[in-house]
C-alpha cells in the first residue's frame, strides 16, 4: 500500500507546480515585451496542465480507481498498483521538468547572445584626444541592461560623448537603449550641438518609451580642444563630479530639462564649461548608488566618491578609475550587484 509519506510528497509537488504557475503567469503580465510575455505565459500554462494531471493521479490513488498496467501476483495487487501510480507520476514530473529545463536553457542562450550583441554596441576602446585622459568601464548586473555610453571623435578632433540610463532592467531596457544609440549616433555624425541631439532623441523615442512605460536620463556633451571647452546638455541625469585644479569642492554640471521619453515637446538647454589642466570629471550612472555596504554603513554616497577623487586626483585617469572600482568592490563584498554601473573618467592634461 502506498505510504502517507509518498502522498505527502505528491501533494508537495502539486503545491510547487501551483506556485510555479502563479509565478510565470504574474511575470507574463508584468513584462512589456510581447515575445517574453508570451514565453512566460506558455510556461505558466504548462505548469497548470502538469498540476492538473498530478491532482488527477492523487485523486485516483485516494479513491482506489487507478488500475495497474500488468496483472499482479495474487496478494500483491494493491502494492503493485500503488507502485505503478507512483512511477507514472514521477515519470510525468521528470518529463515535464526536462522539457521546462530545455526551454529555460534555450532562453538563457538567447539572453547570452543578446548580451554579446549589446556589449559589441558599446565602445571597445577609448578615443584618443591630445589633451584628455579618458578611462571608462561598464558593469552589467544582468545579461543585458539599460545603461549606455558612447563616443564619437569627428574630423575636427571634437569629442562627442554621452552617458545614459534607461529606467528598468533586462531585455526591455536593453532594446530601448539600442534605439537611443541609433538616435544619438545619428546626431553626433551630423555634428549637432548636445542640446539639439537630446531634443532629437526625445522627439524620436517618446512613442517607444510610452509603450514600455519607461523613460531615460541622458548627459550629452561635446569637448572642443581648440577652446578647451565642454559643451553639455543634461536631461535629468545625475550631475557628474567636476573637480577643478586647486579646488576641493565639486562643480555641478547640470542644465534645466526633464528626462527623455515623456514629453515630445520638452525644452532643453546647454551650457559651456572652460577646462584647465588638472581638471577631473567623473560621469556615472545611478547604479553607483546601489552599491551596498555589508558593514551597514549605508549605500555608496557622494562623500565617499569625492574623498577618493580628491585624494588621488594627481594620478592618471585609468589609475583613479581602478581605485574607485576597488573601493566599490571592497564596500559591496560578495553582495550581488543590483544595477548596471557605468563610469567615465576624464582628466584634462
CSV table of C-alpha atoms in Angstrom, one decimal:
chain,number,residue,atom,x,y,z
A,1,UNK,CA,0.0,0.0,0.0
A,2,UNK,CA,1.2,3.5,-0.8
A,3,UNK,CA,2.6,5.2,2.2
A,4,UNK,CA,1.4,8.5,3.7
A,5,UNK,CA,4.9,9.9,3.0
A,6,UNK,CA,4.5,9.2,-0.7
A,7,UNK,CA,1.2,11.0,-0.7
A,8,UNK,CA,2.7,14.0,1.1
A,9,UNK,CA,5.5,14.2,-1.5
A,10,UNK,CA,2.9,14.2,-4.3
A,11,UNK,CA,0.9,16.9,-2.5
A,12,UNK,CA,4.0,19.0,-2.1
A,13,UNK,CA,4.9,18.6,-5.8
A,14,UNK,CA,1.4,19.8,-6.7
A,15,UNK,CA,1.8,22.8,-4.5
A,16,UNK,CA,5.1,23.6,-6.1
A,17,UNK,CA,3.5,23.3,-9.6
A,18,UNK,CA,0.8,25.7,-8.5
A,19,UNK,CA,3.4,28.2,-7.2
A,20,UNK,CA,5.4,28.0,-10.5
A,21,UNK,CA,2.2,28.5,-12.5
A,22,UNK,CA,1.3,31.6,-10.5
A,23,UNK,CA,4.9,33.0,-10.8
A,24,UNK,CA,5.0,32.5,-14.6
A,25,UNK,CA,1.5,34.0,-15.0
A,26,UNK,CA,2.3,37.0,-12.9
A,27,UNK,CA,5.6,37.6,-14.7
A,28,UNK,CA,4.0,37.4,-18.1
A,29,UNK,CA,1.5,40.2,-17.2
A,30,UNK,CA,4.3,42.4,-15.9
A,31,UNK,CA,6.6,42.1,-19.0
A,32,UNK,CA,6.0,44.7,-21.7
A,33,UNK,CA,8.0,42.8,-24.3
A,34,UNK,CA,5.4,40.7,-26.2
A,35,UNK,CA,7.7,37.8,-27.0
A,36,UNK,CA,8.9,37.4,-23.5
A,37,UNK,CA,5.4,37.8,-22.1
A,38,UNK,CA,4.2,35.0,-24.5
A,39,UNK,CA,7.1,32.7,-23.4
A,40,UNK,CA,6.3,33.1,-19.7
A,41,UNK,CA,2.5,32.7,-20.3
A,42,UNK,CA,3.3,29.4,-22.2
A,43,UNK,CA,5.4,28.2,-19.3
A,44,UNK,CA,2.6,29.0,-16.9
A,45,UNK,CA,0.0,27.1,-18.9
A,46,UNK,CA,2.3,24.0,-19.0
A,47,UNK,CA,2.7,24.2,-15.2
A,48,UNK,CA,-1.1,24.4,-14.8
A,49,UNK,CA,-1.5,21.4,-17.1
A,50,UNK,CA,1.0,19.4,-15.2
A,51,UNK,CA,-0.5,20.3,-11.8
A,52,UNK,CA,-4.0,19.1,-13.0
A,53,UNK,CA,-2.5,15.7,-14.1
A,54,UNK,CA,-0.9,15.3,-10.8
A,55,UNK,CA,-4.1,16.2,-9.0
A,56,UNK,CA,-5.9,13.5,-11.0
A,57,UNK,CA,-3.2,11.0,-10.1
A,58,UNK,CA,-3.7,11.8,-6.4
A,59,UNK,CA,-7.4,11.6,-6.7
A,60,UNK,CA,-7.2,8.1,-8.3
A,61,UNK,CA,-4.8,7.0,-5.5
A,62,UNK,CA,-7.1,8.1,-2.8
A,63,UNK,CA,-10.2,6.6,-4.5
A,64,UNK,CA,-8.5,3.4,-5.4
A,65,UNK,CA,-9.6,3.6,-9.0
A,66,UNK,CA,-6.1,3.6,-10.5
A,67,UNK,CA,-5.5,0.3,-12.4
A,68,UNK,CA,-2.2,-1.4,-12.7
A,69,UNK,CA,-0.6,-1.8,-16.1
A,70,UNK,CA,0.1,-5.5,-15.6
A,71,UNK,CA,-1.8,-8.3,-13.7
A,72,UNK,CA,0.0,-8.6,-10.4
A,73,UNK,CA,0.6,-11.7,-8.4
A,74,UNK,CA,-2.2,-12.5,-6.0
A,75,UNK,CA,-1.8,-10.8,-2.7
A,76,UNK,CA,0.4,-8.1,-4.2
A,77,UNK,CA,-2.3,-6.3,-6.3
A,78,UNK,CA,-2.7,-3.2,-4.2
A,79,UNK,CA,1.1,-2.7,-3.6
A,80,UNK,CA,1.7,-3.2,-7.4
A,81,UNK,CA,-1.0,-0.8,-8.2
A,82,UNK,CA,0.5,1.9,-5.9
A,83,UNK,CA,4.0,1.4,-7.3
A,84,UNK,CA,2.7,1.8,-10.9
A,85,UNK,CA,0.9,5.0,-10.0
A,86,UNK,CA,3.9,6.4,-8.2
A,87,UNK,CA,6.2,5.5,-11.1
A,88,UNK,CA,3.9,7.2,-13.7
A,89,UNK,CA,3.7,10.3,-11.5
A,90,UNK,CA,7.4,10.5,-11.2
A,91,UNK,CA,8.0,10.0,-14.9
A,92,UNK,CA,5.4,12.6,-15.8
A,93,UNK,CA,7.1,15.1,-13.4
A,94,UNK,CA,10.5,14.2,-14.8
A,95,UNK,CA,9.4,14.6,-18.4
A,96,UNK,CA,7.8,18.0,-17.7
A,97,UNK,CA,10.8,19.2,-15.7
A,98,UNK,CA,13.2,18.2,-18.6
A,99,UNK,CA,11.0,20.0,-21.1
A,100,UNK,CA,10.9,23.1,-19.0
A,101,UNK,CA,14.7,22.9,-18.4
A,102,UNK,CA,15.3,22.8,-22.2
A,103,UNK,CA,13.1,25.8,-22.7
A,104,UNK,CA,14.9,27.7,-20.0
A,105,UNK,CA,18.3,26.7,-21.4
A,106,UNK,CA,17.3,28.0,-24.8
A,107,UNK,CA,16.1,31.3,-23.3
A,108,UNK,CA,19.4,31.6,-21.4
A,109,UNK,CA,21.3,31.1,-24.5
A,110,UNK,CA,19.3,33.7,-26.3
A,111,UNK,CA,19.9,36.1,-23.4
A,112,UNK,CA,23.7,35.5,-23.7
A,113,UNK,CA,23.6,36.2,-27.4
A,114,UNK,CA,21.6,39.4,-26.7
A,115,UNK,CA,24.2,40.4,-24.1
A,116,UNK,CA,27.1,39.9,-26.5
A,117,UNK,CA,25.3,42.0,-29.1
A,118,UNK,CA,24.7,44.8,-26.6
A,119,UNK,CA,28.3,44.6,-25.5
A,120,UNK,CA,29.5,45.0,-29.1
A,121,UNK,CA,27.4,48.2,-29.4
A,122,UNK,CA,29.5,49.8,-26.6
A,123,UNK,CA,32.9,51.4,-27.2
A,124,UNK,CA,35.7,48.8,-27.2
A,125,UNK,CA,38.5,51.4,-26.8
A,126,UNK,CA,38.8,55.0,-25.7
A,127,UNK,CA,39.1,57.8,-28.3
A,128,UNK,CA,42.5,59.5,-28.5
A,129,UNK,CA,42.3,63.2,-27.6
A,130,UNK,CA,45.6,65.1,-27.3
A,131,UNK,CA,44.7,67.0,-24.1
A,132,UNK,CA,42.4,64.5,-22.4
A,133,UNK,CA,43.0,61.3,-20.5
A,134,UNK,CA,39.9,59.0,-20.8
A,135,UNK,CA,39.0,55.9,-18.9
A,136,UNK,CA,35.7,54.1,-18.8
A,137,UNK,CA,34.0,50.9,-17.6
A,138,UNK,CA,30.6,49.2,-17.8
A,139,UNK,CA,29.5,46.7,-15.1
A,140,UNK,CA,26.3,44.9,-16.1
A,141,UNK,CA,24.1,43.4,-13.3
A,142,UNK,CA,22.3,41.1,-15.7
A,143,UNK,CA,22.9,39.6,-19.2
A,144,UNK,CA,21.5,42.7,-20.7
A,145,UNK,CA,20.7,46.2,-19.3
A,146,UNK,CA,19.7,49.8,-19.9
A,147,UNK,CA,22.9,51.7,-19.3
A,148,UNK,CA,24.5,53.4,-22.3
A,149,UNK,CA,27.6,55.3,-23.1
A,150,UNK,CA,29.3,56.2,-26.4
A,151,UNK,CA,32.0,58.4,-28.0
A,152,UNK,CA,32.4,59.9,-31.4
A,153,UNK,CA,35.5,61.9,-32.5
A,154,UNK,CA,34.9,63.9,-35.6
A,155,UNK,CA,37.5,65.1,-38.2
A,156,UNK,CA,37.9,68.4,-36.3
A,157,UNK,CA,39.1,66.3,-33.2
A,158,UNK,CA,35.9,67.4,-31.4
A,159,UNK,CA,34.8,64.6,-29.0
A,160,UNK,CA,31.1,63.9,-28.7
A,161,UNK,CA,30.1,61.6,-25.9
A,162,UNK,CA,27.0,60.6,-24.0
A,163,UNK,CA,26.1,58.6,-20.9
A,164,UNK,CA,22.5,57.5,-20.3
A,165,UNK,CA,20.3,55.2,-18.2
A,166,UNK,CA,17.0,53.7,-19.3
A,167,UNK,CA,14.6,53.1,-16.4
A,168,UNK,CA,14.2,49.4,-15.8
A,169,UNK,CA,16.4,46.3,-16.3
A,170,UNK,CA,16.7,43.4,-18.6
A,171,UNK,CA,15.6,43.0,-22.2
A,172,UNK,CA,13.1,45.9,-22.4
A,173,UNK,CA,15.6,48.4,-21.1
A,174,UNK,CA,18.3,47.0,-23.5
A,175,UNK,CA,16.0,47.3,-26.5
A,176,UNK,CA,15.2,51.0,-25.6
A,177,UNK,CA,18.9,51.6,-25.0
A,178,UNK,CA,19.7,50.3,-28.5
A,179,UNK,CA,17.2,52.8,-30.1
A,180,UNK,CA,18.8,55.6,-28.1
A,181,UNK,CA,22.2,54.7,-29.5
A,182,UNK,CA,20.9,55.0,-33.1
A,183,UNK,CA,19.4,58.4,-32.4
A,184,UNK,CA,22.5,59.7,-30.6
A,185,UNK,CA,24.9,58.4,-33.2
A,186,UNK,CA,22.9,60.0,-36.0
A,187,UNK,CA,23.0,63.4,-34.2
A,188,UNK,CA,26.7,63.1,-33.5
A,189,UNK,CA,27.6,62.2,-37.0
A,190,UNK,CA,25.8,65.4,-38.2
A,191,UNK,CA,27.8,67.4,-35.6
A,192,UNK,CA,24.7,68.7,-33.9
A,193,UNK,CA,25.0,70.5,-30.6
A,194,UNK,CA,24.5,68.5,-27.4
A,195,UNK,CA,21.1,70.2,-26.9
A,196,UNK,CA,19.9,69.5,-30.4
A,197,UNK,CA,21.0,65.9,-30.1
A,198,UNK,CA,19.0,65.5,-26.9
A,199,UNK,CA,15.9,67.1,-28.5
A,200,UNK,CA,16.1,64.8,-31.5
A,201,UNK,CA,16.4,61.7,-29.2
A,202,UNK,CA,13.4,62.9,-27.1
A,203,UNK,CA,11.2,63.5,-30.1
A,204,UNK,CA,12.2,60.3,-31.8
A,205,UNK,CA,11.8,58.0,-28.8
A,206,UNK,CA,8.7,59.2,-26.9
A,207,UNK,CA,6.4,56.6,-28.5
A,208,UNK,CA,8.7,53.7,-27.8
A,209,UNK,CA,9.0,54.8,-24.2
A,210,UNK,CA,5.3,55.3,-23.8
A,211,UNK,CA,4.6,51.8,-25.0
A,212,UNK,CA,7.0,50.4,-22.5
A,213,UNK,CA,6.0,52.8,-19.6
A,214,UNK,CA,9.6,53.9,-19.3
A,215,UNK,CA,12.0,56.9,-19.7
A,216,UNK,CA,15.7,57.6,-19.8
A,217,UNK,CA,18.2,60.1,-18.4
A,218,UNK,CA,20.9,61.4,-20.6
A,219,UNK,CA,24.0,63.6,-20.3
A,220,UNK,CA,25.2,64.6,-23.8
A,221,UNK,CA,28.3,66.6,-24.3
A,222,UNK,CA,31.0,67.7,-26.8
A,223,UNK,CA,34.6,68.6,-25.9
A,224,UNK,CA,36.2,71.2,-28.2
A,225,UNK,CA,40.0,71.0,-27.8
A,226,UNK,CA,40.9,74.3,-29.5
A,227,UNK,CA,38.8,76.2,-26.9
A,228,UNK,CA,39.4,73.7,-24.0
A,229,UNK,CA,35.6,73.9,-23.5
A,230,UNK,CA,33.0,71.3,-22.7
A,231,UNK,CA,29.5,71.9,-24.1
A,232,UNK,CA,26.8,69.8,-22.4
A,233,UNK,CA,23.1,69.2,-22.0
A,234,UNK,CA,21.8,67.3,-19.0
A,235,UNK,CA,18.4,65.6,-19.4
A,236,UNK,CA,17.6,64.5,-15.8
A,237,UNK,CA,20.9,62.6,-15.4
A,238,UNK,CA,22.9,62.7,-12.1
A,239,UNK,CA,25.4,65.6,-12.4
A,240,UNK,CA,29.0,64.4,-12.8
A,241,UNK,CA,31.7,65.1,-10.3
A,242,UNK,CA,33.8,68.0,-11.6
A,243,UNK,CA,36.9,68.8,-9.7
A,244,UNK,CA,38.9,71.9,-10.8
A,245,UNK,CA,42.6,72.1,-10.2
A,246,UNK,CA,43.3,73.6,-6.8
A,247,UNK,CA,39.7,73.4,-5.6
A,248,UNK,CA,38.3,70.9,-3.2
A,249,UNK,CA,34.6,71.1,-4.0
A,250,UNK,CA,32.8,69.7,-7.0
A,251,UNK,CA,31.1,71.9,-9.5
A,252,UNK,CA,27.6,70.9,-10.6
A,253,UNK,CA,27.3,70.4,-14.4
A,254,UNK,CA,23.6,70.5,-15.0
A,255,UNK,CA,21.0,72.2,-17.2
A,256,UNK,CA,17.3,72.7,-17.0
A,257,UNK,CA,15.4,69.9,-18.7
A,258,UNK,CA,13.4,66.8,-18.0
A,259,UNK,CA,14.2,63.1,-18.7
A,260,UNK,CA,13.7,61.9,-22.3
A,261,UNK,CA,10.7,59.8,-23.4
A,262,UNK,CA,7.8,61.5,-21.7
A,263,UNK,CA,7.1,64.9,-23.4
A,264,UNK,CA,7.9,65.2,-27.1
A,265,UNK,CA,7.9,69.0,-26.8
A,266,UNK,CA,10.1,69.2,-23.8
A,267,UNK,CA,12.6,72.1,-23.9
A,268,UNK,CA,16.3,71.6,-23.2
A,269,UNK,CA,19.3,73.9,-22.7
A,270,UNK,CA,23.0,73.6,-22.9
A,271,UNK,CA,26.0,75.3,-21.1
A,272,UNK,CA,29.7,75.5,-21.6
A,273,UNK,CA,32.4,74.8,-19.1
A,274,UNK,CA,36.0,76.0,-19.6
A,275,UNK,CA,38.5,73.3,-18.6
A,276,UNK,CA,42.1,73.8,-17.3
A,277,UNK,CA,45.0,71.3,-17.0
A,278,UNK,CA,44.4,69.1,-14.0
A,279,UNK,CA,40.6,69.3,-14.1
A,280,UNK,CA,38.9,66.0,-13.4
A,281,UNK,CA,35.4,64.8,-14.3
A,282,UNK,CA,33.6,61.6,-13.3
A,283,UNK,CA,30.4,60.7,-15.2
A,284,UNK,CA,28.4,57.9,-13.9
A,285,UNK,CA,25.0,56.1,-13.9
A,286,UNK,CA,22.8,55.9,-10.8
A,287,UNK,CA,23.7,52.2,-10.3
A,288,UNK,CA,26.7,53.6,-8.5
A,289,UNK,CA,24.4,54.5,-5.6
A,290,UNK,CA,23.1,50.9,-5.5
A,291,UNK,CA,26.4,49.6,-4.2
A,292,UNK,CA,25.6,48.2,-0.7
A,293,UNK,CA,28.0,48.4,2.2
A,294,UNK,CA,27.9,45.0,4.1
A,295,UNK,CA,29.1,46.7,7.3
A,296,UNK,CA,25.7,48.6,7.4
A,297,UNK,CA,27.3,51.9,6.7
A,298,UNK,CA,24.7,52.5,4.1
A,299,UNK,CA,24.8,52.7,0.3
A,300,UNK,CA,27.7,54.2,-1.6
A,301,UNK,CA,27.5,58.0,-1.5
A,302,UNK,CA,28.9,61.2,-2.9
A,303,UNK,CA,31.1,61.9,0.1
A,304,UNK,CA,33.0,58.6,-0.3
A,305,UNK,CA,33.5,59.2,-4.1
A,306,UNK,CA,34.5,62.8,-3.6
A,307,UNK,CA,37.1,61.8,-0.9
A,308,UNK,CA,38.7,59.3,-3.2
A,309,UNK,CA,38.8,61.6,-6.2
A,310,UNK,CA,40.4,64.4,-4.0
A,311,UNK,CA,43.0,62.1,-2.5
A,312,UNK,CA,44.1,60.7,-5.9
A,313,UNK,CA,43.4,63.5,-8.3
A,314,UNK,CA,47.1,63.8,-9.3
A,315,UNK,CA,47.2,60.2,-10.6
A,316,UNK,CA,46.4,59.1,-14.2
A,317,UNK,CA,42.7,58.7,-15.1
A,318,UNK,CA,43.0,54.9,-15.5
A,319,UNK,CA,44.6,54.5,-12.1
A,320,UNK,CA,41.9,56.7,-10.4
A,321,UNK,CA,39.2,54.6,-12.0
A,322,UNK,CA,40.8,51.4,-10.9
A,323,UNK,CA,41.0,52.7,-7.3
A,324,UNK,CA,37.3,53.6,-7.5
A,325,UNK,CA,36.4,50.2,-8.7
A,326,UNK,CA,38.4,48.6,-5.9
A,327,UNK,CA,36.7,50.7,-3.4
A,328,UNK,CA,33.3,49.7,-4.7
A,329,UNK,CA,34.2,46.0,-4.6
A,330,UNK,CA,35.5,46.5,-1.1
A,331,UNK,CA,32.3,48.0,0.1
A,332,UNK,CA,29.9,45.5,-1.5
A,333,UNK,CA,32.0,42.4,-0.8
A,334,UNK,CA,30.1,39.3,-2.1
A,335,UNK,CA,26.7,41.1,-2.3
A,336,UNK,CA,25.3,40.8,-5.8
A,337,UNK,CA,25.3,43.9,-8.0
A,338,UNK,CA,21.8,45.3,-8.0
A,339,UNK,CA,22.0,47.6,-11.0
A,340,UNK,CA,24.2,48.4,-14.0
A,341,UNK,CA,27.1,50.8,-13.3
A,342,UNK,CA,28.7,52.9,-16.0
A,343,UNK,CA,31.8,55.1,-15.2
A,344,UNK,CA,33.6,57.6,-17.4
A,345,UNK,CA,36.6,59.5,-16.0
A,346,UNK,CA,38.2,62.4,-18.0
A,347,UNK,CA,41.2,64.3,-16.9
A,348,UNK,CA,42.5,67.5,-18.7
A,349,UNK,CA,46.2,67.4,-19.5
